[in-house]
Coordinates of C-alpha atoms (C1' of nucleotides) in Angstrom, one line a residue:
Chain E
M1 CA 0.4 -17.5 -8.6
A2 CA 0.0 -14.7 -11.1
S3 CA 2.7 -14.5 -13.8
D4 CA 4.9 -11.8 -13.9
E5 CA 3.7 -10.1 -16.8
F6 CA 0.7 -9.4 -14.9
L7 CA 2.6 -7.6 -12.0
P8 CA 3.4 -3.7 -11.8
I9 CA 6.9 -2.7 -11.5
K10 CA 9.0 -3.5 -8.7
G11 CA 8.1 -1.5 -5.7
M12 CA 4.7 0.0 -7.7
S13 CA 1.3 -1.1 -6.7
D14 CA -2.2 -1.2 -8.1
I15 CA -4.7 0.4 -5.7
I16 CA -7.7 -1.2 -5.9
S17 CA -10.8 -1.9 -4.0
P18 CA -11.3 -2.4 -0.8
E19 CA -8.1 -0.4 -0.3
V20 CA -9.1 2.3 -2.7
S21 CA -12.1 3.5 -0.4
L22 CA -9.5 4.6 2.4
W23 CA -7.3 6.6 0.0
Q24 CA -10.8 8.4 -1.1
L25 CA -11.7 8.9 2.9
V26 CA -8.3 10.0 3.8
E27 CA -8.1 12.4 0.8
S28 CA -11.4 14.0 0.7
R29 CA -11.0 14.7 4.7
A30 CA -7.5 16.4 3.7
R31 CA -9.4 18.7 0.9
E32 CA -11.7 19.4 3.8
V33 CA -8.8 20.4 6.4
F34 CA -7.0 22.3 3.8
H35 CA -10.1 24.6 2.7
A36 CA -10.5 25.2 6.1
Y37 CA -6.8 27.0 6.3
G38 CA -7.5 28.7 3.4
L39 CA -5.4 26.5 1.0
T40 CA -6.2 26.0 -2.8
E41 CA -5.0 23.0 -4.6
I42 CA -2.1 23.1 -6.9
R43 CA -1.1 20.0 -9.5
T44 CA 2.1 20.4 -10.8
P45 CA 3.7 17.7 -13.6
I46 CA 5.1 14.6 -12.5
L47 CA 8.2 15.3 -14.5
E48 CA 10.3 18.0 -13.7
R49 CA 13.7 18.8 -15.2
E50 CA 16.6 17.1 -13.5
E51 CA 18.4 20.5 -12.1
L52 CA 15.5 21.4 -10.5
F53 CA 16.0 18.6 -7.9
I54 CA 19.6 18.8 -7.9
H55 CA 19.5 22.5 -6.9
S56 CA 16.6 22.6 -4.6
L57 CA 17.4 19.0 -2.8
G58 CA 21.3 19.5 -2.8
N59 CA 23.6 17.4 -4.7
T60 CA 25.2 15.4 -1.9
T61 CA 21.6 14.1 -0.7
D62 CA 21.1 10.6 -1.3
V63 CA 17.9 11.1 -2.8
V64 CA 19.6 12.9 -5.7
Q65 CA 22.4 11.0 -5.7
K66 CA 21.1 7.5 -6.2
E67 CA 17.2 7.6 -5.6
M68 CA 16.1 9.7 -8.6
F69 CA 14.2 8.2 -11.5
T70 CA 15.9 10.2 -14.7
L71 CA 15.4 9.4 -18.7
D72 CA 17.3 11.1 -21.2
Y73 CA 14.8 12.9 -23.6
Q74 CA 16.2 12.4 -27.2
G75 CA 19.5 13.7 -26.2
K76 CA 18.2 17.0 -25.3
M77 CA 17.1 17.1 -21.7
R78 CA 17.1 15.0 -18.5
L79 CA 13.9 14.6 -17.1
T80 CA 13.1 13.3 -13.4
L81 CA 10.1 11.7 -12.0
R82 CA 9.4 13.9 -9.0
P83 CA 11.1 12.4 -6.0
E84 CA 9.1 15.1 -3.8
G85 CA 6.7 17.8 -4.0
T86 CA 8.0 21.0 -2.9
A87 CA 10.5 21.5 -5.5
G88 CA 7.7 21.7 -8.3
V89 CA 5.6 23.6 -6.3
I90 CA 8.2 26.1 -5.5
R91 CA 9.3 26.3 -9.1
S92 CA 5.5 27.0 -10.1
L93 CA 5.1 29.2 -7.5
A94 CA 8.4 31.4 -7.8
G95 CA 7.2 31.6 -11.6
A96 CA 3.7 33.6 -10.4
G97 CA 5.7 36.2 -9.1
P98 CA 4.7 38.3 -6.0
D99 CA 1.8 36.4 -5.6
G100 CA 3.4 33.1 -5.2
R101 CA 5.7 34.5 -2.8
Q102 CA 2.6 34.7 -0.5
A103 CA 0.9 31.5 -1.2
R104 CA -1.1 28.9 0.5
V105 CA -1.4 25.6 -1.5
Y106 CA -1.8 21.7 -1.0
Y107 CA -1.0 18.9 -3.1
L108 CA -1.4 15.4 -3.4
G109 CA -0.3 12.6 -5.6
P110 CA 2.5 10.4 -6.6
M111 CA 6.3 10.8 -6.0
F112 CA 9.0 8.2 -7.2
R113 CA 12.4 7.0 -5.5
A114 CA 14.5 4.1 -6.8
E115 CA 14.9 2.4 -3.4
R116 CA 14.6 -1.2 -2.2
P117 CA 11.0 -1.4 -1.3
Q118 CA 10.3 -2.5 2.3
A119 CA 7.5 -1.8 4.7
G120 CA 6.1 1.5 4.2
R121 CA 8.6 2.2 1.2
R122 CA 7.5 1.8 -2.3
R123 CA 9.4 3.3 -5.4
Q124 CA 6.0 5.1 -6.4
F125 CA 4.7 6.3 -3.4
H126 CA 1.9 9.2 -2.6
Q127 CA 2.5 12.2 -0.8
I128 CA -0.1 14.9 0.7
G129 CA 1.8 18.1 1.3
A130 CA 1.0 21.6 2.3
E131 CA 3.3 24.8 1.5
L132 CA 3.0 28.2 3.0
T133 CA 5.4 30.8 1.1
G134 CA 6.0 33.7 2.9
E135 CA 9.1 35.3 5.0
A136 CA 10.4 33.3 8.0
N137 CA 7.7 33.8 11.0
P138 CA 7.5 31.9 14.1
L139 CA 3.6 31.9 13.9
A140 CA 3.6 30.5 10.4
D141 CA 5.7 27.7 11.5
A142 CA 3.3 26.9 14.3
E143 CA 0.2 27.3 12.2
C144 CA 1.4 25.0 9.6
L145 CA 2.3 22.2 12.1
A146 CA -1.0 23.1 14.2
M147 CA -2.8 22.3 10.5
Q148 CA -1.2 18.9 10.1
A149 CA -1.7 18.1 13.7
H150 CA -5.4 19.1 12.8
L151 CA -5.1 16.8 9.8
L152 CA -4.0 13.8 11.8
K153 CA -6.7 14.3 14.3
A154 CA -9.5 14.6 11.5
W155 CA -8.3 11.3 9.8
G156 CA -8.7 9.9 13.6
L157 CA -5.0 9.2 14.3
S158 CA -4.3 9.4 17.9
Q159 CA -1.0 8.0 18.9
C160 CA 1.1 10.3 16.9
R161 CA 4.3 11.4 18.0
I162 CA 5.9 14.8 17.1
K163 CA 9.5 15.5 17.1
I164 CA 10.4 19.3 16.4
N165 CA 14.0 20.9 16.2
T166 CA 15.8 23.8 14.6
R167 CA 18.4 23.9 11.8
G168 CA 18.9 27.8 12.3
L169 CA 19.3 30.5 9.8
P170 CA 20.2 29.2 6.2
E171 CA 23.7 31.0 6.8
D172 CA 24.1 29.0 9.9
R173 CA 24.1 25.7 8.2
A174 CA 27.7 25.9 7.0
V175 CA 28.8 27.1 10.5
V176 CA 27.1 24.2 12.3
A177 CA 28.5 21.7 10.0
D178 CA 31.9 23.1 10.6
G179 CA 31.4 23.4 14.1
L180 CA 29.9 19.7 14.5
R181 CA 33.1 18.5 12.5
T182 CA 35.3 20.2 14.8
V183 CA 34.0 18.6 17.8
L184 CA 33.7 15.2 16.2
K185 CA 37.1 14.9 14.9
P186 CA 38.8 13.6 18.0
H187 CA 36.2 11.0 18.4
L188 CA 36.5 9.8 14.3
D189 CA 38.0 6.4 15.6
G190 CA 35.2 5.5 17.5
L191 CA 32.3 6.3 15.0
C192 CA 30.8 3.4 12.9
E193 CA 31.8 3.1 9.1
D194 CA 28.6 4.7 8.2
C195 CA 29.4 7.9 10.2
R196 CA 33.0 8.5 9.3
R197 CA 31.2 8.6 5.6
R198 CA 28.5 11.1 7.2
Y199 CA 31.4 12.8 8.8
E200 CA 32.8 14.1 5.3
Q201 CA 29.2 13.9 3.5
N202 CA 26.5 15.1 5.6
V203 CA 27.6 15.6 9.2
L204 CA 24.0 16.4 10.7
R205 CA 23.2 12.6 9.9
V206 CA 25.6 11.7 12.6
L207 CA 23.7 12.9 15.3
D208 CA 20.8 10.4 14.8
C209 CA 22.8 7.5 13.8
K210 CA 21.2 4.5 15.5
N211 CA 24.6 2.6 16.2
P212 CA 25.0 2.8 20.3
A213 CA 28.8 3.6 20.0
C214 CA 27.9 6.6 17.8
G215 CA 25.0 7.6 20.1
K216 CA 27.1 7.8 23.4
I217 CA 29.8 10.0 21.5
V218 CA 27.0 12.4 20.6
E219 CA 25.2 12.4 23.7
G220 CA 28.8 14.2 25.2
L221 CA 28.9 16.8 22.2
P222 CA 27.6 20.5 22.8
S223 CA 23.8 20.5 21.2
M224 CA 23.5 21.7 17.3
T225 CA 21.8 24.9 18.8
S226 CA 25.1 25.8 20.6
F227 CA 26.7 26.7 17.0
M228 CA 23.9 28.8 16.1
S229 CA 23.4 32.3 16.3
E230 CA 21.3 33.9 18.4
A231 CA 18.7 34.9 15.8
S232 CA 18.4 31.5 15.3
R233 CA 17.9 30.3 18.6
S234 CA 15.3 33.1 19.7
Y235 CA 13.4 32.2 16.5
F236 CA 12.7 28.7 17.8
E237 CA 12.1 30.1 21.0
E238 CA 9.1 32.0 19.5
V239 CA 8.2 28.9 17.4
Q240 CA 7.9 27.0 20.9
Y241 CA 6.1 29.8 22.7
A242 CA 3.8 29.9 19.6
L243 CA 3.2 26.0 19.8
R244 CA 2.5 25.9 23.3
L245 CA 0.0 29.0 22.6
L246 CA -2.0 26.6 20.4
N247 CA -2.1 23.5 22.7
L248 CA 0.4 21.4 20.9
E249 CA 2.8 19.1 22.2
G250 CA 5.9 18.9 20.5
E251 CA 9.0 17.4 21.8
V252 CA 12.1 19.3 21.3
T253 CA 14.7 16.6 20.1
P254 CA 17.9 18.1 19.5
R255 CA 19.0 15.0 17.6
L256 CA 16.5 15.4 15.0
V257 CA 17.6 16.2 11.6
R258 CA 16.1 16.5 8.0
G259 CA 17.7 15.3 4.9
L260 CA 17.3 17.8 2.4
D261 CA 19.1 20.6 1.8
Y262 CA 16.6 23.3 1.7
Y263 CA 15.5 23.0 5.2
A264 CA 16.3 25.9 7.5
H265 CA 14.9 27.0 10.8
T266 CA 11.9 24.7 12.1
V267 CA 11.8 21.2 11.4
W268 CA 9.8 18.5 12.6
E269 CA 8.9 14.4 12.0
I270 CA 5.7 13.0 13.1
S271 CA 6.1 9.2 13.5
H272 CA 3.7 6.5 14.7
P273 CA 4.1 3.4 16.6
G274 CA 1.8 1.1 14.4
L275 CA 4.5 1.2 11.3
G276 CA 7.7 -1.3 11.9
A277 CA 11.3 0.5 10.6
Q278 CA 9.8 3.4 8.6
D279 CA 7.8 4.9 11.2
A280 CA 8.0 8.7 10.1
L281 CA 4.5 9.5 9.0
S282 CA 5.2 12.9 7.7
G283 CA 8.1 15.2 7.9
G284 CA 8.1 19.0 7.3
G285 CA 9.7 22.5 8.3
R286 CA 10.6 25.6 7.0
Y287 CA 13.0 26.1 4.1
Q288 CA 14.4 28.3 1.8
I289 CA 14.9 27.5 -2.1
M290 CA 17.1 29.3 -4.5
M291 CA 14.8 29.9 -7.8
N292 CA 16.7 31.6 -10.6
G293 CA 18.9 33.4 -8.0
K294 CA 16.3 34.8 -5.7
P295 CA 15.4 33.3 -2.6
V296 CA 11.7 31.6 -1.6
D297 CA 10.8 31.3 1.7
G298 CA 8.3 28.9 2.9
V299 CA 7.0 26.4 5.6
G300 CA 5.3 23.3 4.5
F301 CA 5.0 19.6 5.2
A302 CA 4.7 16.1 3.5
L303 CA 2.7 13.0 4.6
G304 CA 3.3 9.7 3.4
M305 CA -0.1 8.4 2.3
E306 CA 0.6 4.8 2.4
R307 CA 2.1 5.2 6.0
V308 CA -0.8 7.0 6.8
L309 CA -2.9 4.3 5.7
A310 CA -1.1 1.7 7.8
A311 CA -1.2 3.9 10.7
L312 CA -4.9 3.7 10.3
N313 CA -5.0 0.2 10.2
A314 CA -2.7 -0.1 13.2
E315 CA -5.5 1.9 14.9
G316 CA -8.3 -0.3 13.6
V317 CA -9.8 1.4 10.6
H318 CA -10.4 -0.9 7.9
A319 CA -11.1 -0.4 4.1
E320 CA -13.5 -3.1 4.0
D321 CA -15.8 -1.1 6.4
L322 CA -15.6 1.5 3.9
V323 CA -16.5 0.3 0.6
L324 CA -19.6 1.7 -0.6
R325 CA -22.6 -0.6 -1.4
P326 CA -25.4 -0.5 -3.6
K327 CA -28.8 0.8 -2.3
A328 CA -30.6 -2.0 -4.5
W329 CA -30.1 -5.0 -6.3
L330 CA -32.7 -6.6 -9.0
V331 CA -33.6 -9.9 -9.6
S332 CA -35.0 -10.8 -12.7
L333 CA -37.1 -13.9 -13.5
G334 CA -37.1 -14.6 -17.2
E335 CA -36.4 -12.8 -20.1
A336 CA -39.0 -10.4 -20.0
A337 CA -38.3 -9.2 -16.5
L338 CA -34.6 -9.0 -17.3
K339 CA -35.0 -6.3 -19.8
E340 CA -37.4 -4.2 -17.8
N341 CA -35.2 -4.5 -15.0
L342 CA -32.3 -3.2 -17.0
L343 CA -34.6 0.0 -18.0
L344 CA -35.5 0.1 -14.1
A345 CA -31.5 0.2 -13.4
M346 CA -30.8 3.0 -15.6
T347 CA -34.0 5.4 -14.2
L348 CA -32.9 4.6 -10.4
R349 CA -29.1 5.3 -11.3
R350 CA -30.1 8.7 -12.9
L351 CA -31.7 9.3 -10.1
G352 CA -28.7 8.5 -8.1
V353 CA -29.7 5.5 -6.6
A354 CA -26.9 3.3 -6.6
C355 CA -28.1 -0.3 -8.0
G356 CA -26.8 -3.6 -9.3
M357 CA -28.1 -6.3 -11.3
D358 CA -27.1 -9.7 -12.9
L359 CA -27.3 -9.5 -16.9
T360 CA -28.1 -12.9 -17.2
A361 CA -31.6 -14.6 -16.0
R362 CA -30.0 -17.3 -14.3
S363 CA -31.4 -19.0 -11.2
M364 CA -32.9 -17.0 -8.4
K365 CA -30.5 -18.5 -5.7
A366 CA -27.4 -17.4 -7.7
Q367 CA -28.8 -13.9 -8.1
M368 CA -29.9 -13.9 -4.4
R369 CA -26.2 -14.8 -3.6
A370 CA -25.1 -12.2 -5.8
A371 CA -27.4 -9.5 -4.0
G372 CA -26.1 -10.5 -0.9
K373 CA -22.3 -10.6 -1.6
S374 CA -23.2 -6.9 -3.1
G375 CA -24.1 -5.9 0.5
A376 CA -27.2 -4.2 -1.3
A377 CA -30.0 -3.1 1.4
Y378 CA -32.8 -3.8 -0.7
V379 CA -33.5 -6.5 -3.4
L380 CA -36.4 -6.0 -5.7
I381 CA -37.4 -9.3 -7.6
R382 CA -39.8 -9.2 -10.5
G383 CA -40.8 -12.4 -12.6
D384 CA -43.9 -13.0 -14.7
A385 CA -46.2 -13.0 -11.8
E386 CA -45.0 -9.3 -10.7
M387 CA -44.8 -8.1 -14.0
E388 CA -48.6 -9.1 -14.8
K389 CA -49.9 -7.4 -11.6
G390 CA -46.8 -4.3 -11.9
V391 CA -45.3 -5.2 -8.6
F392 CA -42.1 -6.1 -7.0
Q393 CA -41.3 -8.5 -4.3
V394 CA -39.0 -5.9 -2.0
K395 CA -36.9 -8.0 0.4
D396 CA -35.0 -5.9 3.0
M397 CA -31.9 -7.5 3.3
V398 CA -31.1 -6.5 6.5
A399 CA -34.4 -7.3 8.2
S400 CA -34.9 -10.3 6.0
K401 CA -38.4 -9.0 5.5
Q402 CA -40.3 -9.4 2.2
E403 CA -43.3 -7.4 0.9
E404 CA -45.2 -6.9 -2.5
Q405 CA -44.7 -3.2 -3.3
A406 CA -45.6 -1.0 -6.6
L407 CA -43.3 1.4 -8.0
P408 CA -44.2 4.7 -6.2
E409 CA -43.5 3.2 -2.9
I410 CA -40.4 1.6 -4.1
M411 CA -39.1 5.1 -5.1
S412 CA -40.0 6.7 -1.9
L413 CA -38.1 3.8 0.2
L414 CA -35.1 4.2 -2.1
L415 CA -35.2 8.0 -2.3
P416 CA -36.1 9.2 1.2
D417 CA -33.7 12.0 1.1
I418 CA -35.5 13.9 -1.9
T419 CA -36.6 17.2 -1.0
P420 CA -39.2 18.8 -2.9
P421 CA -38.1 21.8 -5.2
P422 CA -38.6 25.1 -3.1
A423 CA -42.2 26.7 -3.6
G424 CA -42.1 29.3 -6.6
G425 CA -39.1 27.9 -8.2
Chain H
rG1 C1' 23.2 -0.5 -3.3
rU2 C1' 24.2 -4.4 1.2
rG3 C1' 22.3 -8.7 4.2
rG4 C1' 18.3 -12.4 5.8
rG5 C1' 13.6 -14.9 4.9
rU6 C1' 10.1 -16.9 1.8
rG7 C1' 7.9 -18.7 -3.4
rU8 C1' 3.0 -25.2 -3.7
rA9 C1' -5.2 -24.2 -6.0
rG10 C1' -8.0 -17.2 -7.0
rC11 C1' -6.4 -16.6 -1.3
rU12 C1' -4.0 -18.4 3.5
rC13 C1' -1.0 -22.5 3.8
rA14 C1' 0.2 -28.4 5.0
rG15 C1' 3.0 -32.0 2.5
rU16 C1' 6.7 -35.5 0.8
rU17 C1' 13.7 -38.2 5.6
rG18 C1' 13.7 -38.2 -3.2
rG19 C1' 9.2 -43.1 -5.4
rU20 C1' 2.6 -44.4 -8.7
rU21 C1' -3.3 -40.1 -9.3
rA22 C1' 0.5 -33.2 -4.8
rG23 C1' -3.7 -32.0 -0.2
rA24 C1' -6.8 -29.0 3.7
rG25 C1' -9.6 -24.4 4.9
rC26 C1' -11.5 -20.2 3.0
rG27 C1' -13.3 -18.0 -1.9
rA28 C1' -15.8 -19.9 -6.9
rA29 C1' -19.4 -22.5 -9.6
rA30 C1' -24.0 -25.8 -9.0
rG31 C1' -27.5 -29.3 -6.1
rA32 C1' -30.1 -30.5 -1.5
rU33 C1' -34.8 -26.2 -1.5
rU34 C1' -39.1 -26.9 -9.1
rG35 C1' -39.3 -18.3 -7.1
rU36 C1' -35.7 -16.4 -2.0
rG37 C1' -28.8 -14.2 0.4
rG38 C1' -26.3 -15.2 5.4
rC39 C1' -26.1 -21.1 8.7
rU40 C1' -25.7 -26.4 7.3
rC41 C1' -24.7 -30.7 4.0
rU42 C1' -23.3 -32.6 -1.2
rU43 C1' -20.6 -32.2 -5.5
rU44 C1' -17.7 -29.6 -9.2
rA45 C1' -14.1 -26.7 -11.4
rG46 C1' -9.1 -24.6 -10.5
rG47 C1' -2.0 -26.8 -10.1
rU48 C1' 4.2 -26.2 -15.9
rC49 C1' 4.9 -27.2 -6.9
rG50 C1' 8.4 -19.5 -9.6
rC51 C1' 12.0 -20.1 -13.8
rG52 C1' 16.5 -22.6 -16.2
rG53 C1' 20.4 -26.2 -15.1
rG54 C1' 22.8 -30.0 -12.3
rU55 C1' 22.7 -34.7 -9.5
rU56 C1' 19.6 -39.4 -9.7
rC57 C1' 16.8 -45.3 -12.5
rG58 C1' 13.4 -41.4 -10.6
rA59 C1' 13.1 -34.3 -8.4
rU60 C1' 8.0 -30.4 -5.8
rC61 C1' 11.7 -32.0 -2.1
rC62 C1' 19.2 -32.2 -2.7
rC63 C1' 22.7 -28.9 -5.2
rC64 C1' 23.8 -24.2 -8.4
rG65 C1' 21.9 -20.0 -11.0
rU66 C1' 18.1 -16.8 -11.9
rC67 C1' 13.5 -13.9 -11.0
rA68 C1' 10.0 -12.1 -7.9
rC69 C1' 7.9 -10.9 -3.3
rU70 C1' 9.3 -9.6 1.7
rC71 C1' 11.7 -7.8 5.9
rA72 C1' 16.2 -5.3 7.9
rC73 C1' 20.2 -2.0 7.0
rC74 C1' 21.2 2.6 4.1
rC75 C1' 18.2 6.9 3.5
rC76 C1' 13.5 9.2 3.5
rA77 C1' 7.5 10.4 3.8

RNA sequence: GUGGGUGUAGCUCAGUUGGUUAGAGCGAAAGAUUGUGGCUCUUUAGGUCGCGGGUUCGAUCCCCGUCACUCACCCCA
């Protein structure tokens, strides 16, 4: 058992092979899909001023109240490890002037929240997200959700469930909260302890309480949308129309609530049955964030990388199958062959042929075992006899066949994809 | 932050109703096969039984504390 000093900090993990292969695959497919939609990557700092998150996420949210890693920098400022990606991206885009208000960007990277770790929840976790800024437009919301569905499909996830809802116009948020409190007030005694606290602090959360008693009370209440303005309701109708146009199934879920204050209008959540208690793969929606007194509008989503990977595992995609194997393995018998093989390995690598070898001339059996374990397709064996003739014993590890070959033949075996330079070039 | 579960070899786990040298499988290293991986057989290496204290003639086992991991609540992706 590893001693504590070799372990990373609680809730943080080293990402190593073979798992890292899956990360790379997921990230590269994501880049391809984002490119197809005209998004460019944005990389913002991991450390931001604390106020940025307090103002954009809302100072009554749990994320801000008890989950942020904040440090005091020489008594001059309070710096926070970003707990989510949107706030930093919008800060950056707002600073870019008018261009930033019509931007299409994606990001990926680590986020930090000081929660107790559990399945699907780490203190350092990773998100892939997208932000499309621009004034509220139902078509933009639908496009964003469609892009996300496309992404999940590109990863090979087929069992996702999309739930959508609306929070209405930004100015409706207070009206809805007041309305809900009014109709909930007579039932206060029947609510669970948590919900009596939520009633004060974050009344929308009462709607998705898991407690059956609370659920019963909520069922009898008028829906959230009934407190909203006509404009909010018709906006949501148009979003749903656009989703049908794009052939997307979104389950309208009136009790779906997003936790952060900046959400307005369309919100959604995508869950996966293979995940356990934290079954949300992703959340997203339209938002309006005040930056320097001016509103920035946009629509976006964030996917939890670790949860995507867990979902892929649940659907039978395993990192072990994706690990890159060397094309060749060099086996050296004797010191002279060892040195010549090192030189050959460097040459092959410059030509783009991944190859490995043992740097000691230990027993052939041991070297063959290492070759087999590496998964190399071919093994090139060279000893004194081969050195003298200028040849190699070339073993095809899959077919388990071996023949003597000279270097030119070996090159065409290892470099079959090399195309001759264009004529006249 | 609250509650439950688990800490024994690199990994997965047995085990001892408290008693002498703590076991297995997998993995690793070497050999059987004097220059050939996977299958088989043999051998070897590898352990402060998470850490600290208590009870006891004696604790890996019982008790207390602590730390770590893990699951769930809360919340979120």
